[in-house]
CSV table of C-alpha atoms in Angstrom, one decimal:
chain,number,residue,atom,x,y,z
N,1,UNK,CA,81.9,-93.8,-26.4
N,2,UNK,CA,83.3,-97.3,-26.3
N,3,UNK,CA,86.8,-98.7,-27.6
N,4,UNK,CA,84.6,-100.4,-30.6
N,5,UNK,CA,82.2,-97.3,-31.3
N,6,UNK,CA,85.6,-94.6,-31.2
N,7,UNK,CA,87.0,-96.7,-34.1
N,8,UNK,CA,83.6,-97.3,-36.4
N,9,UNK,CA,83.5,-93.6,-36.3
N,10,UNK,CA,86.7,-92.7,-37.2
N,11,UNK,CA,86.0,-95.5,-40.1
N,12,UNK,CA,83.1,-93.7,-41.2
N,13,UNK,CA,84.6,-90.3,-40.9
N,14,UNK,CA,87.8,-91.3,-42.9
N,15,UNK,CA,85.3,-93.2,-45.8
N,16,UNK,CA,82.9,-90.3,-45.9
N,17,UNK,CA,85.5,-87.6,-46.2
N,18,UNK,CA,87.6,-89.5,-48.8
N,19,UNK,CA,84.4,-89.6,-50.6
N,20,UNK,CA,83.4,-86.3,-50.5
N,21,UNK,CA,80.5,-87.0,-48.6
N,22,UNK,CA,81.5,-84.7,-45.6
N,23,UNK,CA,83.4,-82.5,-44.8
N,24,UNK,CA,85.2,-80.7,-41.5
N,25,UNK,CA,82.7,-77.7,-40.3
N,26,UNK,CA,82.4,-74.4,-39.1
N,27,UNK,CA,78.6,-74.6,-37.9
N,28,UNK,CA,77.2,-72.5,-35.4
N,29,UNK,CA,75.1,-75.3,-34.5
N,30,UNK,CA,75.4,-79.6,-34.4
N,31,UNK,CA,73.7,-82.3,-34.1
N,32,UNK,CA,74.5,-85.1,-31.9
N,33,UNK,CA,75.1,-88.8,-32.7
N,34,UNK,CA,74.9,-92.0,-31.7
N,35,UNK,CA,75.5,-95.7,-32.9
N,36,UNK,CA,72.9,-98.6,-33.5
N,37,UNK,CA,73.6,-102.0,-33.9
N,38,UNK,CA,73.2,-103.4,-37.3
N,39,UNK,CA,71.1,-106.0,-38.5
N,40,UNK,CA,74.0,-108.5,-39.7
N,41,UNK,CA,76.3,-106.9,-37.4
N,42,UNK,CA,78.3,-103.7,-37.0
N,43,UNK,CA,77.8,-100.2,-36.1
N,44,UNK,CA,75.8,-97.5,-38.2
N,45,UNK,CA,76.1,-94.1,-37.5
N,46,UNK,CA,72.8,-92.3,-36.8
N,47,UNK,CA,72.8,-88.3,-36.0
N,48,UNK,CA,69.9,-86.8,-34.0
N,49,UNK,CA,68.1,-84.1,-36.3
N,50,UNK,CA,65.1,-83.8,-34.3
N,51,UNK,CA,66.2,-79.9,-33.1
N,52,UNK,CA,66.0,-78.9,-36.3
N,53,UNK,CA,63.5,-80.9,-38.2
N,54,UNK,CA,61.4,-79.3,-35.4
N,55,UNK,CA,61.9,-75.9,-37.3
N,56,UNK,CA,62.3,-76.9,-40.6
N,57,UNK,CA,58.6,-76.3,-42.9
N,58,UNK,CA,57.5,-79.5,-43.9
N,59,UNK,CA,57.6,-80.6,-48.1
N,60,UNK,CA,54.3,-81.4,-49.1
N,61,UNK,CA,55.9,-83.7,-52.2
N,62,UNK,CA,53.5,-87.2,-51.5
N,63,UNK,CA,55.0,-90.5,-50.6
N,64,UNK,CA,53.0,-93.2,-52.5
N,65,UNK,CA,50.9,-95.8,-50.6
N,66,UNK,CA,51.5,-99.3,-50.0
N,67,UNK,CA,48.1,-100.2,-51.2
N,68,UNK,CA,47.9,-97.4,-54.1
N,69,UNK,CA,51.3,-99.0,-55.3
N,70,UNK,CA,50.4,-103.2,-55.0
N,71,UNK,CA,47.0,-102.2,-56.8
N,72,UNK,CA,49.6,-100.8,-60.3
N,73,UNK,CA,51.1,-104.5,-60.2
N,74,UNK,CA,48.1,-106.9,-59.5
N,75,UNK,CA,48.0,-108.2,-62.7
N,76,UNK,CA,51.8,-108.6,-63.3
N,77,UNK,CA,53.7,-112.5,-63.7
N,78,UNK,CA,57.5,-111.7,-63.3
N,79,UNK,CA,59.3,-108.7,-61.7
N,80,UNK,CA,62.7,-107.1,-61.3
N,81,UNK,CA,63.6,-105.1,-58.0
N,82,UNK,CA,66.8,-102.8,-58.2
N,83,UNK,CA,68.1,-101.1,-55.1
N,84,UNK,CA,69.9,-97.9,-55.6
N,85,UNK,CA,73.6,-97.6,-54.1
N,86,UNK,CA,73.7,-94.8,-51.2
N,87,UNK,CA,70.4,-93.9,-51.3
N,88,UNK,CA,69.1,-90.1,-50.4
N,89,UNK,CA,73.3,-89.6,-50.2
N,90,UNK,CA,73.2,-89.2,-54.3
N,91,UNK,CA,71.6,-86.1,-53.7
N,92,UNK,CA,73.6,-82.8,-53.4
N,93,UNK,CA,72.9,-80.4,-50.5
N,94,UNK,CA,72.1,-76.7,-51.6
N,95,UNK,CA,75.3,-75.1,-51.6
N,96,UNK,CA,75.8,-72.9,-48.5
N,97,UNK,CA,73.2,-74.5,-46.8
N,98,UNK,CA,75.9,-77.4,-45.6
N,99,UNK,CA,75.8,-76.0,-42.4
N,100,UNK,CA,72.4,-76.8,-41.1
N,101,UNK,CA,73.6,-80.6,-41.2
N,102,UNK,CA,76.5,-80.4,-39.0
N,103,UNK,CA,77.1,-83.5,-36.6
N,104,UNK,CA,79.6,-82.9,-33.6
N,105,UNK,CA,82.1,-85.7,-32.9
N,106,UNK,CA,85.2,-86.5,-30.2
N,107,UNK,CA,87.1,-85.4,-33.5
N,108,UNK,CA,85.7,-82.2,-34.2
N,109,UNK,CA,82.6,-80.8,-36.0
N,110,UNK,CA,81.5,-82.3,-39.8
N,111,UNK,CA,78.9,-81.5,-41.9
N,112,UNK,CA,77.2,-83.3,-45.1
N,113,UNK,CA,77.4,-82.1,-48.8
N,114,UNK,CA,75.1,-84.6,-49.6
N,115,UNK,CA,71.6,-85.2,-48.1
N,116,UNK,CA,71.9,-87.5,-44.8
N,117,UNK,CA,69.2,-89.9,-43.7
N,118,UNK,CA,67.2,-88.6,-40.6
N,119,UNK,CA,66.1,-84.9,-41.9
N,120,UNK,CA,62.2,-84.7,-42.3
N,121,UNK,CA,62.1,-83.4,-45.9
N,122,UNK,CA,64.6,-86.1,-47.5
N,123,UNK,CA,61.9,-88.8,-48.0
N,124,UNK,CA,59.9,-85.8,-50.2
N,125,UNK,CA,62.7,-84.5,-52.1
N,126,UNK,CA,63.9,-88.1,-53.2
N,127,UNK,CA,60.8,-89.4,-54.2
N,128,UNK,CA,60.5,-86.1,-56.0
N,129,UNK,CA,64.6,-87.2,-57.8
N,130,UNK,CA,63.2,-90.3,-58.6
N,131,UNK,CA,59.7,-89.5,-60.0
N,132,UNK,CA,61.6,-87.0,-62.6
N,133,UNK,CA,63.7,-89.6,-63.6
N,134,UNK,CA,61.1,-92.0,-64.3
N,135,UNK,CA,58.5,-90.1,-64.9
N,136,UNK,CA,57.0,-91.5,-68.1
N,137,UNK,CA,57.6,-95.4,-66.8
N,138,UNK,CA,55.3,-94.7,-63.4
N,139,UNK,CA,52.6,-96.7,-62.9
N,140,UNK,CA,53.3,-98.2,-66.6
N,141,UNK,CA,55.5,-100.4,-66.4
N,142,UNK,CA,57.6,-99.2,-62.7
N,143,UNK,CA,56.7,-98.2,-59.3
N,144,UNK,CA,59.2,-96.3,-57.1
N,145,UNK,CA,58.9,-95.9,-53.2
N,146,UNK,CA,61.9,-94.0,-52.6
N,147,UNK,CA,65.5,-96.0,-53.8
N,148,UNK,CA,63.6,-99.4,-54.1
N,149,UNK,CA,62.7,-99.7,-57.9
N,150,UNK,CA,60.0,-103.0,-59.2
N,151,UNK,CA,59.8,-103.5,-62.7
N,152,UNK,CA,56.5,-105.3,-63.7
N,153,UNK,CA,55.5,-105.1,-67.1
N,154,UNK,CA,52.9,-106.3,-68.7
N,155,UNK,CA,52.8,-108.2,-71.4
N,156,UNK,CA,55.7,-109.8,-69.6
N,157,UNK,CA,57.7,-110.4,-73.3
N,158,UNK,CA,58.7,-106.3,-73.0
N,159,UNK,CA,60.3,-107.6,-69.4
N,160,UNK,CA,64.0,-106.9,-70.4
N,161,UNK,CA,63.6,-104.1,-72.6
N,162,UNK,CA,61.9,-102.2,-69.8
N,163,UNK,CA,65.0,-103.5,-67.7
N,164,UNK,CA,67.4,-102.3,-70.2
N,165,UNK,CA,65.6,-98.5,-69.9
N,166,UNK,CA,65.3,-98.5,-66.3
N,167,UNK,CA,69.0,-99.0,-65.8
N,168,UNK,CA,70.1,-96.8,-68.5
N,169,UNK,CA,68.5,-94.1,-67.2
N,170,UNK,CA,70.1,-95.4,-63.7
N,171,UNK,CA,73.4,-94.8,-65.6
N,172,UNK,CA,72.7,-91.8,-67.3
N,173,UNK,CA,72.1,-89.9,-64.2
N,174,UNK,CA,75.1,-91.5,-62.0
N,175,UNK,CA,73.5,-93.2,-59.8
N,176,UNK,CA,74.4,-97.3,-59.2
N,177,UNK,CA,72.7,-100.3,-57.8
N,178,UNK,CA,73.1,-102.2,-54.6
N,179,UNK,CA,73.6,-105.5,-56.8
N,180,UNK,CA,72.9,-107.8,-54.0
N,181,UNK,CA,69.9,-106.2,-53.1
N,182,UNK,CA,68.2,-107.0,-56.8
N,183,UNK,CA,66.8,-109.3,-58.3
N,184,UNK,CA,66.1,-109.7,-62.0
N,185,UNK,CA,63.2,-111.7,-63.6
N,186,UNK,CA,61.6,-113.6,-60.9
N,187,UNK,CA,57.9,-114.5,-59.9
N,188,UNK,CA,58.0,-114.2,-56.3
N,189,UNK,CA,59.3,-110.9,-54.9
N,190,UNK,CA,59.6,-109.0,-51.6
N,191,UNK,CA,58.8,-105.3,-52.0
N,192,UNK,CA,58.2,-102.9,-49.3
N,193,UNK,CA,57.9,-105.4,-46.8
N,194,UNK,CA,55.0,-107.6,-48.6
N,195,UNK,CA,55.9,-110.5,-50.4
N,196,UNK,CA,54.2,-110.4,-53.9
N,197,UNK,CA,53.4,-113.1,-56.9
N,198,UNK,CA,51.0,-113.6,-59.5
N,199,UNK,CA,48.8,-115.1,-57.1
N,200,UNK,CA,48.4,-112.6,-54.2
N,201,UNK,CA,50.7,-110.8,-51.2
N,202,UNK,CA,51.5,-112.1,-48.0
N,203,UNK,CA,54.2,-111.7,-45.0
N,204,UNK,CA,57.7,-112.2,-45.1
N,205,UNK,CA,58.3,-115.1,-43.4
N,206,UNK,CA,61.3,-114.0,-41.3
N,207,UNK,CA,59.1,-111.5,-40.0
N,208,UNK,CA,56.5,-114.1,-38.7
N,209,UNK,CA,59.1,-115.8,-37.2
N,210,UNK,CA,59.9,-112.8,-35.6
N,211,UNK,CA,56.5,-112.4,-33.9
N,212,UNK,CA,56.4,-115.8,-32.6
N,213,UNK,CA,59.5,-115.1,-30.5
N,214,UNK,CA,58.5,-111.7,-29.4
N,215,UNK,CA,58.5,-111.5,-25.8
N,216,UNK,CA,55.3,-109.3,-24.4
N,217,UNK,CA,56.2,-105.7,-23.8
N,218,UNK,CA,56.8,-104.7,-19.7
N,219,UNK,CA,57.1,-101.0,-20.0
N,220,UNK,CA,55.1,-99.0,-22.8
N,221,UNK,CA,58.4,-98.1,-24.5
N,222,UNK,CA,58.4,-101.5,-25.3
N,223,UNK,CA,55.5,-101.6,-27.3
N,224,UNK,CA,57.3,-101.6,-31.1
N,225,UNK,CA,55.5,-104.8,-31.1
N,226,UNK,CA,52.0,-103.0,-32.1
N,227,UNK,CA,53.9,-100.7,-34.8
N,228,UNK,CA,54.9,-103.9,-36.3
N,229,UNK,CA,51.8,-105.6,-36.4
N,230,UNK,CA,50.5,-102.2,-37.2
N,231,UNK,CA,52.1,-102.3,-40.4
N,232,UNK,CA,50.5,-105.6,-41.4
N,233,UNK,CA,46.8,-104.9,-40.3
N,234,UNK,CA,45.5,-105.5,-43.8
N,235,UNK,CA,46.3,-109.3,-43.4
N,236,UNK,CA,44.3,-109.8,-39.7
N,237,UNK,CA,40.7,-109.5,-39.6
N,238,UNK,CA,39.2,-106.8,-36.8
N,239,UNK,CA,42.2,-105.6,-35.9
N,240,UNK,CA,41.1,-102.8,-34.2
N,241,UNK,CA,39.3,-105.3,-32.0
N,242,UNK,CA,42.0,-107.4,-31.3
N,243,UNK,CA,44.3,-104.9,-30.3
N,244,UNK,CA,42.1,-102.4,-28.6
N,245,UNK,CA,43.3,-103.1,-24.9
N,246,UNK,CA,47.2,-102.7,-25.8
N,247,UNK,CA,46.6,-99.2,-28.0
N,248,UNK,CA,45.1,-98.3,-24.6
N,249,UNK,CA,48.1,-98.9,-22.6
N,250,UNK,CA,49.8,-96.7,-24.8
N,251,UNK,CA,47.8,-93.4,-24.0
N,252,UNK,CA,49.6,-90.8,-22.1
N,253,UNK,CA,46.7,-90.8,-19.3
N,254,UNK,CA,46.8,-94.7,-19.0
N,255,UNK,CA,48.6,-96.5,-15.9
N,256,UNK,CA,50.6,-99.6,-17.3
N,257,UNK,CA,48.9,-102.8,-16.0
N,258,UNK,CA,49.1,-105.9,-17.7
N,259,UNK,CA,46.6,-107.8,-17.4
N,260,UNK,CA,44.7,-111.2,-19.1
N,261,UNK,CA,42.6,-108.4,-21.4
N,262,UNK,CA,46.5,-107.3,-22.8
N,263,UNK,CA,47.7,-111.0,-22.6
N,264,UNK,CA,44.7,-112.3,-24.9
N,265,UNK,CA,45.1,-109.4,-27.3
N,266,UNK,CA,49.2,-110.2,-27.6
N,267,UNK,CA,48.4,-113.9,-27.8
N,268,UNK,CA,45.8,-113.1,-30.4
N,269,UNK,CA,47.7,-110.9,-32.8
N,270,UNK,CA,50.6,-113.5,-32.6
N,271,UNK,CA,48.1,-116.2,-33.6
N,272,UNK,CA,46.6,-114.2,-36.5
N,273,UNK,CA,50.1,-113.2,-37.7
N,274,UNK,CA,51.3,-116.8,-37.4
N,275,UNK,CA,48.6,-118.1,-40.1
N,276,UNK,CA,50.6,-116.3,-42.9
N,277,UNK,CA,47.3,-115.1,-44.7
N,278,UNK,CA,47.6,-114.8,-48.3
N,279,UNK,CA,45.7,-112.1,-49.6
N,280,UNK,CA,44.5,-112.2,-53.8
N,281,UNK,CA,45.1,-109.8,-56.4
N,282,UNK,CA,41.8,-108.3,-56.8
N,283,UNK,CA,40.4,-109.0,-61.0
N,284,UNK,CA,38.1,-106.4,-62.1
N,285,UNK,CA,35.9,-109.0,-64.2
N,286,UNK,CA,34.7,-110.8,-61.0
N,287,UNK,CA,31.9,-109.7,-58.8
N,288,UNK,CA,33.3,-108.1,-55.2
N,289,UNK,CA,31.8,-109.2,-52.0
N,290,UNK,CA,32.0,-107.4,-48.8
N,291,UNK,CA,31.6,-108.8,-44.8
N,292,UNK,CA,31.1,-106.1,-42.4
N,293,UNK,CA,30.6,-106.5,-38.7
N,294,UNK,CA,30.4,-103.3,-36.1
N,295,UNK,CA,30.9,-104.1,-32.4
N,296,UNK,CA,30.5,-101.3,-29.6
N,297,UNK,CA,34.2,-100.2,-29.9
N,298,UNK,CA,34.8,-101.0,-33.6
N,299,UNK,CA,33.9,-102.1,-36.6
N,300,UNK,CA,35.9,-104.6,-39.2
N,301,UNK,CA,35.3,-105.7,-42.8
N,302,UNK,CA,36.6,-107.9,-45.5
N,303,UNK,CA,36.5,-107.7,-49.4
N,304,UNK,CA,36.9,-111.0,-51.0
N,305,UNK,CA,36.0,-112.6,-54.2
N,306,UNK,CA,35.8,-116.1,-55.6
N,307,UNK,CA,39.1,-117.6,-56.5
N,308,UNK,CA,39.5,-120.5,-59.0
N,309,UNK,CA,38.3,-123.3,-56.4
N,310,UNK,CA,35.2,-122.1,-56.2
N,311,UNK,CA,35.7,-120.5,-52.4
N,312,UNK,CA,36.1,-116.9,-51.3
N,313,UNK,CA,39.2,-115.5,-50.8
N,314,UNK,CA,40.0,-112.0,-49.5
N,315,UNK,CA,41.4,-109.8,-51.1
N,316,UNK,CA,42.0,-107.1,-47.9
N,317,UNK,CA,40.6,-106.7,-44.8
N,318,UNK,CA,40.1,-103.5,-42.5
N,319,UNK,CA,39.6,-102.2,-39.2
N,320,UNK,CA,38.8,-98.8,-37.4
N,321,UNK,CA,37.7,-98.2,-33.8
N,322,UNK,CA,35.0,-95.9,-33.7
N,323,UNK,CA,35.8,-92.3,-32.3
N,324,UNK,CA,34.0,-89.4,-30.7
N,325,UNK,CA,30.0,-89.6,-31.0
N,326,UNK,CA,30.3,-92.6,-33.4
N,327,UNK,CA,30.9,-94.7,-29.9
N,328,UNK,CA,27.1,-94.0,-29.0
N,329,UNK,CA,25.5,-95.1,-31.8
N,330,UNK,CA,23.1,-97.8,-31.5
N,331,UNK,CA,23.9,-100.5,-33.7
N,332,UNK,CA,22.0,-100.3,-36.7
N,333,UNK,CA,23.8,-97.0,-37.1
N,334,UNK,CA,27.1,-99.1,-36.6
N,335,UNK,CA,26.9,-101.8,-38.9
N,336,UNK,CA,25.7,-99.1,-41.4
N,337,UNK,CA,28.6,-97.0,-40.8
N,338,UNK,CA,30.9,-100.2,-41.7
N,339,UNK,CA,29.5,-100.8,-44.5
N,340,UNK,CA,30.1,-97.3,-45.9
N,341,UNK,CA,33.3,-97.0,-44.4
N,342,UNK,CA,34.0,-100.2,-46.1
N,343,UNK,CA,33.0,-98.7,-49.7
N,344,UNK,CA,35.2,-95.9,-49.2
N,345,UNK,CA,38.5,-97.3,-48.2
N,346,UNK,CA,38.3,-99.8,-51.1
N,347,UNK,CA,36.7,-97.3,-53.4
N,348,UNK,CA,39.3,-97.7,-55.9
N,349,UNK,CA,38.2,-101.0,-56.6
N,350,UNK,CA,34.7,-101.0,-56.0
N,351,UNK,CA,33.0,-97.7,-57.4
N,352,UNK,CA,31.3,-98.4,-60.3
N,353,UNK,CA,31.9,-101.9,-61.0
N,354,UNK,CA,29.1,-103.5,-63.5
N,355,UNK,CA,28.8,-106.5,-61.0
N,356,UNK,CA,26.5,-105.9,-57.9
N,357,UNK,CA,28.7,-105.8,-54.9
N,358,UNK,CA,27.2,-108.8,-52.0
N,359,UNK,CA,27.3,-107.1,-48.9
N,360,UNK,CA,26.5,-109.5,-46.1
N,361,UNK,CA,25.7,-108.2,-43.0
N,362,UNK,CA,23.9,-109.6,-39.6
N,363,UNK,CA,21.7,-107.3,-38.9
N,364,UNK,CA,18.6,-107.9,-41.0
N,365,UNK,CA,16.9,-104.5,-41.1
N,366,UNK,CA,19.8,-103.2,-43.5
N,367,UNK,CA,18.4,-105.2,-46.4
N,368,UNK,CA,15.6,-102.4,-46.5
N,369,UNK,CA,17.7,-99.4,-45.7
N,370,UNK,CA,18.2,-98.5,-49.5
N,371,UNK,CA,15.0,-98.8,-50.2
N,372,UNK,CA,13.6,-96.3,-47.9
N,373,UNK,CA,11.6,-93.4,-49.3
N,374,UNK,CA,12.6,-90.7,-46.2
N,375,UNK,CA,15.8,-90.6,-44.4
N,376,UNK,CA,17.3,-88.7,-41.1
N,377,UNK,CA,20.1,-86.1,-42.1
N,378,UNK,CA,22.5,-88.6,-41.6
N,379,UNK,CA,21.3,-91.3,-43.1
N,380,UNK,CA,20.6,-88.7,-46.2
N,381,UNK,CA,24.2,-87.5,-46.4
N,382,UNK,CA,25.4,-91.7,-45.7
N,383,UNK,CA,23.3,-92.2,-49.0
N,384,UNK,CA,25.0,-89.6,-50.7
N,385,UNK,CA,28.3,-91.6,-50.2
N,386,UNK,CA,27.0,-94.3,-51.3
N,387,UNK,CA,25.3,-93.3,-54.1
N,388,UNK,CA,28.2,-94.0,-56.9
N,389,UNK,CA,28.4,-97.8,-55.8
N,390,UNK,CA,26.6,-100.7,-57.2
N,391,UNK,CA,25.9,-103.2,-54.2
N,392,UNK,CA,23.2,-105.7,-52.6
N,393,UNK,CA,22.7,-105.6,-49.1
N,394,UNK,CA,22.0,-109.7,-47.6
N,395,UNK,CA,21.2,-110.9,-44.4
């Protein structure tokens, strides 16, 4: 441990213990620890709980999706993000269960009395805390994804009085705010990574900036480039497509060669990235239409409807490679497949809407395909699926 790292963690072992945080243990077992650099500088203590989280039985308590969450606020004008002080540390640990958290130092053995990032279950049990304490607000007029709060009610006149509840039941169970982290009554905010307004999402632009000065991966370890553009696959057509020869690098059974196949695919993903594609709130009232296009390794799609300027503009768009048999289909059976897969991922939106869905497609013999009077198993059970949605199929 180096001169710098021996006094950060006698800093953070004199802070946590002095706020009860910590304290000297007895444990039978310990986990090791590490530092990592800071974003803005400094050292943050991270402890290794991979050993245990390896035996510890997973809690089923659901994390809420990105998309399931940015559907609750599409129709929302002005927000309010709070950040919660300490995070899953305002939880208490069970007593006499301290143990199982214990982190060996230079100075000795310590363990937590309060949850500590890196255990498997804390993200479950604090969304659980923090769905209890809101529970009523959810989805109404507040969404929650672990200790970052956005307040987005609608009309927007109730704005501070649903401010005034959120934080007072912030108060009334002890918790505090990261003050610089919030922001109060603003149209344009950044929530779980996706900048949101009254118009649409779109990247953060540090993090585009980012991209463009990523340098291309040499080893496969290096590859936390395609996690991060992983993350914003709804904003670049056919992904799947694009980045097909650099999620092959990655398997286990794959030498590491790059070559102009991997060089186009990281050129291309920085490229798509780098257009900062805004992406519209999705309105109920308007017709949905839908562009689906299957190649032999994967198939891609994009919902859009017509803005205000008369043009289409999309609202998501969605990629999946095709696995297993679905590779040897011949391509009616592909483009087919897209379109259903297609009406299911944005099934929220598009089940039962009183507007005909426009499904364009390029491969003319699906106009007929609903009209058919006998089908193959498959095709029977496909039409099942689709049965619940109201759409056109053009050529």
């Amino acid at each position: 441990m180096s001169p710098a790292e021996s006094k950060a963690m006698q800093e953070y072992l004199d802070k946590e213990l002095a706020d009860g945080k910590i304290e000297p243990s007895h444990s039978p077992v310990a986990s090791p620890c590490f530092f990592v650099k800071k974003a803005g500088g400094g050292l943050r203590l991270v402890v290794d709980y991979r050993k245990i989280n390896e035996i510890t039985v997973n809690d089923q308590f659901p994390i809420p999706l990105q998309a399931d969450l940015l559907e609750k606020i599409k129709d929302a004008k002005i927000f309010s993000k709070l950040d919660l002080k300490s995070g899953y540390n305002n939880i208490r640990i069970k007593k006499g269960e301290e143990w199982k958290t214990a982190f060996r130092t230079k100075e000795g053995i310590y363990q937590y009395k309060v949850m500590p990032f890196g255990l498997k279950n804390g993200p479950p049990i604090f969304q659980r805390f923090m769905n209890h304490i809101f529970h009523d607000l959810i989805d109404v007029v507040v969404i929650v994804y672990l200790d970052d709060i956005l307040i987005f009610p609608i009309p927007r006149e109730e704005h501070t009085e649903h401010v005034r509840e959120v934080i007072r039941r912030i108060r009334d169970n002890n918790l505090y705010l990261k003050l610089s982290k919030c922001l109060f009554f603003t149209t344009e905010v950044t929530y779980i990574g996706i900048v949101i307004t009254p118009e649409g999402i779109s990247m953060e632009k540090e993090k585009i900036r980012a991209v463009q000065e990523w340098q291309e991966p040499r080893t496969v370890k290096q590859q936390s480039f395609l996690g991060f553009a992983n993350f914003y696959r709804q904003f670049i057509k056919d992904f799947s497509t694009v980045v097909k020869p650099l999620t092959l690098l990655t398997r286990k059974e794959q030498k590491w060669q790059w070559g102009e196949a991997e060089q186009h695919a990281f050129d291309k993903l920085e490229e798509e990235i780098g257009k900062d594609p805004v992406l519209i709130h999705p309105n109920p009232d308007k017709p949905y239409f839908l562009e689906t296009d299957a190649s032999g390794v994967a198939m891609g799609a994009v919902l859009s409807q017509r803005h205000t300027d008369g043009y289409l503009h999309p609202i998501a768009f969605l990629s999946k490679s095709f696995v297993d048999a679905q590779v040897n289909y011949d391509t009616h059976d592909k483009e087919l497949l897209a379109i259903i897969t297609a009406l299911e991922h944005w099934r929220l939106f598009l089940e039962g809407t009183d507007e005909p869905i426009t499904v364009y497609t390029d491969h003319k013999n699906l106009e007929y395909w609903k009209k058919a009077h006998t089908f193959n198993r498959q095709h029977a059970r496909w039409y099942q699926i689709v049965a619940p949605f109201n759409f056109n199929i053009v050529y």
